[in-house]
Short mmCIF file of C-alpha atoms and ligand atoms in Angstrom, two decimals:
data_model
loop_
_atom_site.label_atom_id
_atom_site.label_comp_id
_atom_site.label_asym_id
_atom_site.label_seq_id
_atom_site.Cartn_x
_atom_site.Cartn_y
_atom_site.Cartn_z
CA UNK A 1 -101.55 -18.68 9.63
CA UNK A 2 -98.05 -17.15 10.65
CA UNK A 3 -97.37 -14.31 13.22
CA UNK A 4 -97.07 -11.25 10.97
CA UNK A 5 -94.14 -9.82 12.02
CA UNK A 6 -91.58 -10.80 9.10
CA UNK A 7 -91.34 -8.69 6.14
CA UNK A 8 -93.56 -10.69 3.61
CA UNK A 9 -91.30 -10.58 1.05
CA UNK A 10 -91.05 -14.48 1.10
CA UNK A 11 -93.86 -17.08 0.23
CA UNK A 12 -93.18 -19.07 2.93
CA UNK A 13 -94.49 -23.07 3.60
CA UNK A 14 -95.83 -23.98 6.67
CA UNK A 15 -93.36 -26.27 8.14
CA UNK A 16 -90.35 -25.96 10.48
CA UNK A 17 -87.19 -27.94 10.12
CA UNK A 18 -85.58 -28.61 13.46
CA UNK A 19 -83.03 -31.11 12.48
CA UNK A 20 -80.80 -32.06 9.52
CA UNK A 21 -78.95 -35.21 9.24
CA UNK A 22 -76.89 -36.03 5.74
CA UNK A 23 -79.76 -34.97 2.95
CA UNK A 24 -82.58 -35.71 5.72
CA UNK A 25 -84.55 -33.10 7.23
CA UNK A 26 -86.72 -33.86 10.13
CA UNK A 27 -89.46 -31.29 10.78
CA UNK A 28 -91.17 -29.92 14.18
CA UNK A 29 -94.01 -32.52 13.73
CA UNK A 30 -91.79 -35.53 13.36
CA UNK A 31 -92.14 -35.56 9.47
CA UNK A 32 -89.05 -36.54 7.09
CA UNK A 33 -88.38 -34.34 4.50
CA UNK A 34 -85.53 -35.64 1.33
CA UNK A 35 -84.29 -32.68 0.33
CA UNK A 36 -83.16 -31.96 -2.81
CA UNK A 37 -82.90 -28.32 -2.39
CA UNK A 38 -80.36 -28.17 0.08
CA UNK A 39 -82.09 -24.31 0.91
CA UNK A 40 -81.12 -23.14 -2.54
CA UNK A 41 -77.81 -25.25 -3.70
CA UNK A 42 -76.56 -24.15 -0.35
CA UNK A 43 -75.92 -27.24 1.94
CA UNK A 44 -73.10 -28.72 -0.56
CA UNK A 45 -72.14 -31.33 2.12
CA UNK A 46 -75.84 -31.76 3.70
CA UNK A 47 -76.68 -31.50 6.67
CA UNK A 48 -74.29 -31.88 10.43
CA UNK A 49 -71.38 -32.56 8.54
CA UNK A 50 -69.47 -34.01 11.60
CA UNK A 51 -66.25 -32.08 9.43
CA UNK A 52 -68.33 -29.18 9.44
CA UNK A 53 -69.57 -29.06 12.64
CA UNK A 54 -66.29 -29.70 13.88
CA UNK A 55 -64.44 -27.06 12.40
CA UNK A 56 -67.18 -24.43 13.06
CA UNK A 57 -67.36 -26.05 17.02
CA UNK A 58 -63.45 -25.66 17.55
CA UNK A 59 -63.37 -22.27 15.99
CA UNK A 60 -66.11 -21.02 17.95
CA UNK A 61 -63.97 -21.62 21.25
CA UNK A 62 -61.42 -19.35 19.71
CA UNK A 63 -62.27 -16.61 17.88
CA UNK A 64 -65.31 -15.02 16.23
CA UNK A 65 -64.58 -12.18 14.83
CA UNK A 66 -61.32 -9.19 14.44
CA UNK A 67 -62.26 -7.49 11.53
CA UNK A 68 -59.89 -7.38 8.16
CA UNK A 69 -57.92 -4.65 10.01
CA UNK A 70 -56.16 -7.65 11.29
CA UNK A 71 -54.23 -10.51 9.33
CA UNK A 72 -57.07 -13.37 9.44
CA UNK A 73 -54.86 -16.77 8.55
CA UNK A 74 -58.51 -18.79 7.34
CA UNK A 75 -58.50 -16.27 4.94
CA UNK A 76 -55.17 -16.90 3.42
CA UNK A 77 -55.33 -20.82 3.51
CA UNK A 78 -58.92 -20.75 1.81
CA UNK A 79 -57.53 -17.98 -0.65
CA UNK A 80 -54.34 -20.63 -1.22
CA UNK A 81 -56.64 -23.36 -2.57
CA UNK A 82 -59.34 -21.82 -4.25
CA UNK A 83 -56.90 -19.88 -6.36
CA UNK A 84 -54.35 -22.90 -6.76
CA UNK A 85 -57.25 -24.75 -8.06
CA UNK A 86 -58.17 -21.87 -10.43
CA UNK A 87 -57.26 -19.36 -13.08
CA UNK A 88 -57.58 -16.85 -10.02
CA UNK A 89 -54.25 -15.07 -8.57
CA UNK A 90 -56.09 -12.81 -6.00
CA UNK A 91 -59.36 -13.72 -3.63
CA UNK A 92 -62.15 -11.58 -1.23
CA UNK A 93 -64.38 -12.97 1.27
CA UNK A 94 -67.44 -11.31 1.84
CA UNK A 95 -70.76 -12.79 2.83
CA UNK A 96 -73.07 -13.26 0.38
CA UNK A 97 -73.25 -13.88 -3.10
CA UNK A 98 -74.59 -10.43 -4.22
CA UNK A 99 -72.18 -8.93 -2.30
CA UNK A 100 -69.80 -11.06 -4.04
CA UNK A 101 -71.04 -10.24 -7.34
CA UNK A 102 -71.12 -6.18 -6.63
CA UNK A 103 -67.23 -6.89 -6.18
CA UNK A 104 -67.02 -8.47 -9.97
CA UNK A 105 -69.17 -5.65 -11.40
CA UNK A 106 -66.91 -3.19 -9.25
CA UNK A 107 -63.51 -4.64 -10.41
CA UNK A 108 -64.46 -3.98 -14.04
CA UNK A 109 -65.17 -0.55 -13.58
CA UNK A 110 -62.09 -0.48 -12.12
CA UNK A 111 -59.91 -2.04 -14.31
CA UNK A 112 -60.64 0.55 -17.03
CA UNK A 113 -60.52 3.33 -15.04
CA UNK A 114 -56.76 2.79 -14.01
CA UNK A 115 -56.09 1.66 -17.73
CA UNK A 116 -56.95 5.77 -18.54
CA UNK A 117 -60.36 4.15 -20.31
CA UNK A 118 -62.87 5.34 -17.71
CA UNK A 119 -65.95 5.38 -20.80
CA UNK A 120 -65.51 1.88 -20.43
CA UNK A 121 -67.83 1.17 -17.24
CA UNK A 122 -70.97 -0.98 -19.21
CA UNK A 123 -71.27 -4.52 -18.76
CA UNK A 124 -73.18 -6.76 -21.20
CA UNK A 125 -75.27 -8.94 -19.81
CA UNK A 126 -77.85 -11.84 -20.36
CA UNK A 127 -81.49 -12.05 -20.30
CA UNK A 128 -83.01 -14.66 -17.35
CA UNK A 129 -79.93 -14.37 -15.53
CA UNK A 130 -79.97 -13.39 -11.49
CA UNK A 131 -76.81 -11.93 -9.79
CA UNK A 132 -78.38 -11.00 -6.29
CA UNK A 133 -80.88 -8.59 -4.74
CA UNK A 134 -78.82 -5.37 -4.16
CA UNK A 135 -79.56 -2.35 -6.56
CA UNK A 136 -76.42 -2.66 -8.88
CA UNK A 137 -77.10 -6.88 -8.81
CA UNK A 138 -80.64 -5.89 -9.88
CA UNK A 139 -79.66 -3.71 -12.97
CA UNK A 140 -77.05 -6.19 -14.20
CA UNK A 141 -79.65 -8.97 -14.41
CA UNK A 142 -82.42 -6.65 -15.73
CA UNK A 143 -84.99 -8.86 -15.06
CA UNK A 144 -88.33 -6.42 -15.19
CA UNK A 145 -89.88 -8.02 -12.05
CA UNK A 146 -87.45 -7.74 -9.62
CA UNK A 147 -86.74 -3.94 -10.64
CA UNK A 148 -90.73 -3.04 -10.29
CA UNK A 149 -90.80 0.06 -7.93
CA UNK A 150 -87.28 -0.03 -7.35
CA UNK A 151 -86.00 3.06 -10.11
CA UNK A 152 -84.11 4.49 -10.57
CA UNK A 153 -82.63 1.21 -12.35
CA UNK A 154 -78.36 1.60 -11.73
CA UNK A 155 -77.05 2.36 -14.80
CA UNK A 156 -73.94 0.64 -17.16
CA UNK A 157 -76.04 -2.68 -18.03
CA UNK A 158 -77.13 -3.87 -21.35
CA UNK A 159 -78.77 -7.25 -21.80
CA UNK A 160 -78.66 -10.06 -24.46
CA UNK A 161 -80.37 -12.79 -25.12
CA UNK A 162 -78.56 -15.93 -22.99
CA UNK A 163 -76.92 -18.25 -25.43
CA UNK A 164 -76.76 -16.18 -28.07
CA UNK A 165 -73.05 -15.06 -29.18
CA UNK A 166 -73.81 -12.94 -32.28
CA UNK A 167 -76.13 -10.96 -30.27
CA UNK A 168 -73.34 -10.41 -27.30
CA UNK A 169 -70.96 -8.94 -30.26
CA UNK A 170 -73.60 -7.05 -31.62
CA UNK A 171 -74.05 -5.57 -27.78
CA UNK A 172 -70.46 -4.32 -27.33
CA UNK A 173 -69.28 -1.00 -28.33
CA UNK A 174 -66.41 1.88 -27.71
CA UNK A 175 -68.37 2.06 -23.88
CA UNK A 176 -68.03 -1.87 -22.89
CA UNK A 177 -66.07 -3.40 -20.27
CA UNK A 178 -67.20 -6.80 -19.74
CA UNK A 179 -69.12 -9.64 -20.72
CA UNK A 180 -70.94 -11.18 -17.65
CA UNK A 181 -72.48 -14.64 -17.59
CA UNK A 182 -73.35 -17.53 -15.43
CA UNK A 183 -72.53 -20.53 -17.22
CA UNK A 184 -75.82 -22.55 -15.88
CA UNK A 185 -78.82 -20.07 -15.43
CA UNK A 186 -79.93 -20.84 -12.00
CA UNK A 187 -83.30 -19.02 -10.97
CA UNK A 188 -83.90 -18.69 -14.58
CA UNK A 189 -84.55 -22.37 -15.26
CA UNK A 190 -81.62 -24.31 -14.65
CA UNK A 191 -80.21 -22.81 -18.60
CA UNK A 192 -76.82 -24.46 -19.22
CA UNK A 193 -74.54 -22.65 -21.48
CA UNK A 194 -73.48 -24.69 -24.39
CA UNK A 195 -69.63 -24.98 -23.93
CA UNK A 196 -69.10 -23.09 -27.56
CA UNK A 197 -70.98 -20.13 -26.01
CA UNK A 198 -68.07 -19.81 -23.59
CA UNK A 199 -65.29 -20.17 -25.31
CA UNK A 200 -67.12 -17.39 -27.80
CA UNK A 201 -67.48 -14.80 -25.23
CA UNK A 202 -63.47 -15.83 -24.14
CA UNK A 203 -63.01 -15.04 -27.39
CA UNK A 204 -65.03 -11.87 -27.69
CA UNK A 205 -63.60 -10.41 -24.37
CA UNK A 206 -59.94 -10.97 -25.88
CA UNK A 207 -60.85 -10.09 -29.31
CA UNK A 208 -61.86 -6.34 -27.68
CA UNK A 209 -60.15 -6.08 -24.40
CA UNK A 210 -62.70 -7.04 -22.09
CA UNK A 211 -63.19 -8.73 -18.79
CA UNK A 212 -65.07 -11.87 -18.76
CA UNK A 213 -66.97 -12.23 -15.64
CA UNK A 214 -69.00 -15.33 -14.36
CA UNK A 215 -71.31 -15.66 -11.61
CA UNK A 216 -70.81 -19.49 -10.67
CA UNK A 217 -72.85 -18.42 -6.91
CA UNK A 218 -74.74 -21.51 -7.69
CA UNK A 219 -72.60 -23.28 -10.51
CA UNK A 220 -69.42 -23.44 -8.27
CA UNK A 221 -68.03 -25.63 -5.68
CA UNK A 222 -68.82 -28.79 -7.29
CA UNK A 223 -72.68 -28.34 -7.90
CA UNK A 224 -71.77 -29.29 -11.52
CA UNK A 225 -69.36 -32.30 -11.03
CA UNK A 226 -66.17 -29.86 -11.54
CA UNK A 227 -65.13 -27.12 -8.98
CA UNK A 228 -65.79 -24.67 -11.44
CA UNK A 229 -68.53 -24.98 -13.89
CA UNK A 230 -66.85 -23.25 -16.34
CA UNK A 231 -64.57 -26.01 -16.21
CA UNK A 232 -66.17 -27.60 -18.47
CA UNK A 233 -65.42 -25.48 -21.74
CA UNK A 234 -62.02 -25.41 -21.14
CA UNK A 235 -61.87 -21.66 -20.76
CA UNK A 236 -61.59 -19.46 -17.54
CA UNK A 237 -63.03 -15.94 -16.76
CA UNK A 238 -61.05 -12.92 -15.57
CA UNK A 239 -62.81 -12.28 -12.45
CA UNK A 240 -65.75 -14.70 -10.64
CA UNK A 241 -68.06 -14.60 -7.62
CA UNK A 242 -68.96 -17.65 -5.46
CA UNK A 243 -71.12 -18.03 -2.55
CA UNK A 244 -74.07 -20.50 -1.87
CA UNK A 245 -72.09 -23.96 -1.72
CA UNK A 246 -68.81 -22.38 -0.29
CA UNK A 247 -69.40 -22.45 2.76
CA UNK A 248 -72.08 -25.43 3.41
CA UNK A 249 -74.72 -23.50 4.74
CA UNK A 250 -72.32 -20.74 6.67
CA UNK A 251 -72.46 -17.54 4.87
CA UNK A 252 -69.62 -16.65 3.14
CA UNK A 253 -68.73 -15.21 -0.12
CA UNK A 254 -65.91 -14.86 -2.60
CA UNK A 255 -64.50 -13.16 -5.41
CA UNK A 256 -61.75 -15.04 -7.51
CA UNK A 257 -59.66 -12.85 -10.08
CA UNK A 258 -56.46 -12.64 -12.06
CA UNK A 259 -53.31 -9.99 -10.83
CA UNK A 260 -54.16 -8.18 -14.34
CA UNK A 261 -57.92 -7.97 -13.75
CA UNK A 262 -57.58 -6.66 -9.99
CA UNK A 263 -54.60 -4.96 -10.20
CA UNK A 264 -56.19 -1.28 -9.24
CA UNK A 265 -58.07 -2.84 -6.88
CA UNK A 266 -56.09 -0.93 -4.00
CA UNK A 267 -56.07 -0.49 -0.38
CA UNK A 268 -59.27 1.74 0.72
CA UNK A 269 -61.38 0.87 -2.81
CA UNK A 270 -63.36 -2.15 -1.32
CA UNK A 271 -64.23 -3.78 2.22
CA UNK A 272 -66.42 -5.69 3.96
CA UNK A 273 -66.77 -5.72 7.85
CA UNK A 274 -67.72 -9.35 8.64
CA UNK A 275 -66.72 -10.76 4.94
CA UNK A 276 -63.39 -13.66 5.78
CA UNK A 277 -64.48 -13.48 9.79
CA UNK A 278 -62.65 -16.84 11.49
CA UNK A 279 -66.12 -19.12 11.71
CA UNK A 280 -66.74 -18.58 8.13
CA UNK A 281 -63.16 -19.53 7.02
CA UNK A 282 -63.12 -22.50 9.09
CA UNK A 283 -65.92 -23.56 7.22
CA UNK A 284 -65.09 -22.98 4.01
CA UNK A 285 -61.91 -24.45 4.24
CA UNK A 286 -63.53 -27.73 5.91
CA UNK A 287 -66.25 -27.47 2.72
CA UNK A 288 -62.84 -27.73 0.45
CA UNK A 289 -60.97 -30.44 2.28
CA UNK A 290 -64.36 -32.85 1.47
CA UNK A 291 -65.12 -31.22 -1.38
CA UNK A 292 -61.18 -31.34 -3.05
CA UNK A 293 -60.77 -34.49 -1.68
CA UNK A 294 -59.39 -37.13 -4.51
CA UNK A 295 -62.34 -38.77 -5.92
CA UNK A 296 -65.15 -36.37 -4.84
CA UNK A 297 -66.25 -34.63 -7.77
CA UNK A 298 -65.75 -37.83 -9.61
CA UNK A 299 -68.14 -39.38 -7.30
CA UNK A 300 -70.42 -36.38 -7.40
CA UNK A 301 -70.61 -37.09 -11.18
CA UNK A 302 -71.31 -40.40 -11.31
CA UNK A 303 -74.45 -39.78 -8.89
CA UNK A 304 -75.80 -37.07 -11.27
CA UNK A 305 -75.44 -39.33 -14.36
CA UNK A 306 -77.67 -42.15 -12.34
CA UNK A 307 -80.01 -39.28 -11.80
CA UNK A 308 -80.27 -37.61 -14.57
CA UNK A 309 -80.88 -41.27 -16.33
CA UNK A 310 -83.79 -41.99 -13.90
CA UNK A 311 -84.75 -38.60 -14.82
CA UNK A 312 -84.79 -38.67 -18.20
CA UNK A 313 -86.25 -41.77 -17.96
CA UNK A 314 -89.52 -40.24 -16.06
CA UNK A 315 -89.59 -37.58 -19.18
CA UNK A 316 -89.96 -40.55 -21.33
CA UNK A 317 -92.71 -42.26 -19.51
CA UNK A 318 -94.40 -39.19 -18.48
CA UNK A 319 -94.65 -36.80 -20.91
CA UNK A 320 -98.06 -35.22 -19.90
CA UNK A 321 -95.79 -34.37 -16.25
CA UNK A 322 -92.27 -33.56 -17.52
CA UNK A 323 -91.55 -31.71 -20.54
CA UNK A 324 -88.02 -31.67 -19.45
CA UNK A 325 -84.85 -32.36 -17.84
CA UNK A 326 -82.04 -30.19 -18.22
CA UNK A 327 -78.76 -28.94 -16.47
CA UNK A 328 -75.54 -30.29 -15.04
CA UNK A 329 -73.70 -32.65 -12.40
CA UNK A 330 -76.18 -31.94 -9.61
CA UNK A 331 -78.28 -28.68 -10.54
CA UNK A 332 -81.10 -30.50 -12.48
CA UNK A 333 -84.44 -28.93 -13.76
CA UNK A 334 -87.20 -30.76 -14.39
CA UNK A 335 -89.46 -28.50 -16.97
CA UNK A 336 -93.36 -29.25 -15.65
CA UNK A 337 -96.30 -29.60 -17.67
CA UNK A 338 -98.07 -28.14 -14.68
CA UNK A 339 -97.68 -25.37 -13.19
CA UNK A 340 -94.22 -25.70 -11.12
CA UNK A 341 -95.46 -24.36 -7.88
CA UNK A 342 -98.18 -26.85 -8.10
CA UNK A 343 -95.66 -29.91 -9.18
CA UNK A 344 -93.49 -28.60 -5.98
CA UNK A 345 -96.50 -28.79 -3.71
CA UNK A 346 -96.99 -32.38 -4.55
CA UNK A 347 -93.54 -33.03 -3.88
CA UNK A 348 -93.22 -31.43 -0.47
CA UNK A 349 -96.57 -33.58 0.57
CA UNK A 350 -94.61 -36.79 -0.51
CA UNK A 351 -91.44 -35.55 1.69
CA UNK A 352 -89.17 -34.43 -1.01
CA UNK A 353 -87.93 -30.60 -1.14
CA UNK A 354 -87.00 -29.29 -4.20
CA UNK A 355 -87.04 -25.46 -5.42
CA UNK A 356 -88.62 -23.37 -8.13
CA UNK A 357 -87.46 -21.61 -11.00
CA UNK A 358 -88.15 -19.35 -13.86
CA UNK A 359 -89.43 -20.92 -17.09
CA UNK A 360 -91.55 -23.33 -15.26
CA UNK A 361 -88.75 -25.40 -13.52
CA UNK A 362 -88.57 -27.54 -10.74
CA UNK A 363 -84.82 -27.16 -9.44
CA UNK A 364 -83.31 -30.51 -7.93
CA UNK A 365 -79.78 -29.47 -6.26
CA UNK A 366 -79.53 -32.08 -3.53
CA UNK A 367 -76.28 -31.76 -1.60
CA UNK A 368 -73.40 -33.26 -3.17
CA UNK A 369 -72.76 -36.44 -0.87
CA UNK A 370 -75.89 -37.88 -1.65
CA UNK A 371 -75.53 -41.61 -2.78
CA UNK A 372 -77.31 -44.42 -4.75
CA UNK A 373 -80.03 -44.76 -2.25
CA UNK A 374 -81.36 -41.20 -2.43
CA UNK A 375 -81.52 -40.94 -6.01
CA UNK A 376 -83.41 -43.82 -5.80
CA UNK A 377 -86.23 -42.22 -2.96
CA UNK A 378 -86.05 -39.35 -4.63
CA UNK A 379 -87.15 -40.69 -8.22
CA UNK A 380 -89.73 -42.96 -6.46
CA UNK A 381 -91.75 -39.52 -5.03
CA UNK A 382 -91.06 -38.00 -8.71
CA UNK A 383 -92.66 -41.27 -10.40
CA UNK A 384 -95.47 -41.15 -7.60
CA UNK A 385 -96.33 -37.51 -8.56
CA UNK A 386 -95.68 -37.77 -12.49
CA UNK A 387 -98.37 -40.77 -12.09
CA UNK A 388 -100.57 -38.67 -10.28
C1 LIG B 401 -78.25 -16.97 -5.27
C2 LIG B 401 -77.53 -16.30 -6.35
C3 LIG B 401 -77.04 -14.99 -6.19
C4 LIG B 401 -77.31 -14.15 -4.97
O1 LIG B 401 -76.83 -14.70 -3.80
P1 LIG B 401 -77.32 -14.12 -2.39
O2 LIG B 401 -76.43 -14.86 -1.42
O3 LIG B 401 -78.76 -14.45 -2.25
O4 LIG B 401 -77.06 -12.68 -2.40
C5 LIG B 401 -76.31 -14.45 -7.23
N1 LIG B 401 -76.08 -15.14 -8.36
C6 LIG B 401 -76.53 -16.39 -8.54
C7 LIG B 401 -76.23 -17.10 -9.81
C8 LIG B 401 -77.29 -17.02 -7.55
O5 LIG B 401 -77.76 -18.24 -7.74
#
């Protein structure tokens, strides 16, 4: 069906998108696509943002690229209000959010090493969780079918079930530096954390000197209806990566961290050749001016709660289609009673994208500026394929 000349590491559907307008996509044969997948929670501000655009257009003229040998200013004024908006002192850039998350797992190391407690290099981890693709991102996540073929498995991980506190105490001994958690499972099923399993592992991490480190790749920039996902316990982690949302569609990623957490991290013990570069900062920062704006996140909350009610709703009526809904702000899962893939397919023929996820989930992370009328399209092609 396809030329065969991509590694076919991706299950790929027949269809190419040639034009994106808002949360519209319009495809190569003139369909219309809603999409509520915004290519994995990615697209925070849908598609041409005219900010967007803009800033990437007039930054283009200038300058691409001049390495982090050089002083790069994007870098400093998107470091200025991701970490006055957080518990963060201290910021990377990099490009991706494995990359990002390599960083986290790096800086605890770290931290015990220059402490003069170098045993102290294992992170505890959770069951269903993803952190990324790279070998280190693999291990930490642990996830048996991702690691197939790929030994030897990096070692210093040592998983938990998600959720479950006593277990995480149980899991940390003389040889633990950090508790690492994302506070909504993404690919495992859209798995939010109850807020008193946060605040536990705060507590746990204090209790026994630890770093608490969250991957909010998906959870952050607003996905939730708060910057921050973790927001919403009312506690903070010691070191985070970002990625997906942060820069609208523009790869770029980020590491967030206290002085105390990163203070070994010295000149020479990390890098990143394109990670900050000028086009990616003039993104991000244009994906914070919308997305920081006064009344955005409340707005982005008030959508969710009309969606999740017409969601919930469907559950009710349908319970032979949707065992489910579950999640937070805008990353909503809708547990099938058919096979997901299958429930997707149906979806995708009606014009709305949406993505997989573990534990039989249909994700539904539309972009954030999505309003009233989209919900309403969107839960009219749910109801058409819950009816069947
Ligand atoms: C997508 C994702 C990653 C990996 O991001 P990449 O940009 O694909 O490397 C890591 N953690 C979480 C929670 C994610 O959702």
């Amino acid at each position: 069906m396809f030329p065969d000349n991509l590694l076919p590491v991706f299950d790929r559907t027949d269809v190419i998108f040639e034009q994106g307008e808002g949360a519209w996509l319009t495809a190569s044969d003139g369909r219309r696509f809603l999409d509520f997948g915004a290519g994995v929670a990615v697209n925070a501000l849908g598609h041409a943002h005219p900010r967007l655009v803009a800033a990437l257009e007039a930054q283009a003229g200038k300058l691409w690229h001049c390495s982090n040998l050089y002083r790069v200013p994007g870098q400093e004024r998107v470091a200025e209000r991701l970490i006055k908006a957080s518990f963060a002192d201290t910021a990377f850039f990099c490009n991706t959010g494995a990359e990002a998350m390599e960083l986290v797992i790096k800086i605890a190391r770290r931290y015990h090493h220059c402490a003069g407690r170098p045993e102290r290099n294992r992170i505890v981890a959770c069951t269903g969780s993803f952190h990324g693709r790279t070998i280190a991102t693999l291990a930490a996540a642990g996830t048996p079918k991702y690691l197939e073929g790929f030994g030897p498995v990096a070692q210093g991980f040592d998983h938990v079930p998600y959720g479950d506190l006593e277990a995480a105490r149980g899991a940390i001994g003389s040889n633990t530096a950090a508790l690492l958690v994302e506070p909504v499972q993404g690919e495992g099923g859209i798995r939010p954390a109850d807020p008193a399993y946060l605040r536990g592992l705060r507590a746990l991490a204090d209790q026994f000197g630890l770093l608490l480190l969250m991957d909010e790749v998906q959870t952050g920039i607003g996905r939730t209806g708060k910057l921050f996902a973790h927001e919403w316990s009312g506690i903070a982690p010691d070191v985070m990566g970002l990625a997906k949302g942060l820069g609208g569609g523009f790869p770029v990623g980020a590491v967030l961290a206290t002085e105390k957490a990163a203070s070994c991290m010295t000149p020479g013990t990390h890098g990143c050749t394109f990670g900050g570069n000028p086009l990616a900062m003039a993104v991000a920062e244009a994906v914070l001016d919308e997305v920081m704006a006064p009344g955005f996140l409340e707005r982005v909350q008030a959508v969710a709660a009309l969606l999740r009610g017409r969601l919930d709703d469907l559950a009710r009526r349908y319970p032979g289609a949707i065992a489910q809904v579950r999640g937070q702000g805008l990353m909503l899962g809708l547990k099938t009673v058919p096979v997901n893939t299958e429930f997707n397919a149906k979806l995708f023929a009606a014009g709305l994208l949406a993505v997989g996820a573990g534990d039989n989930v249909v994700r539904l992370v539309p972009p954030l500026i999505i309003g009233e009328a989209e919900v309403e399209r969107a839960v009219e092609i749910i109801d058409g394929v819950c009816r069947g």
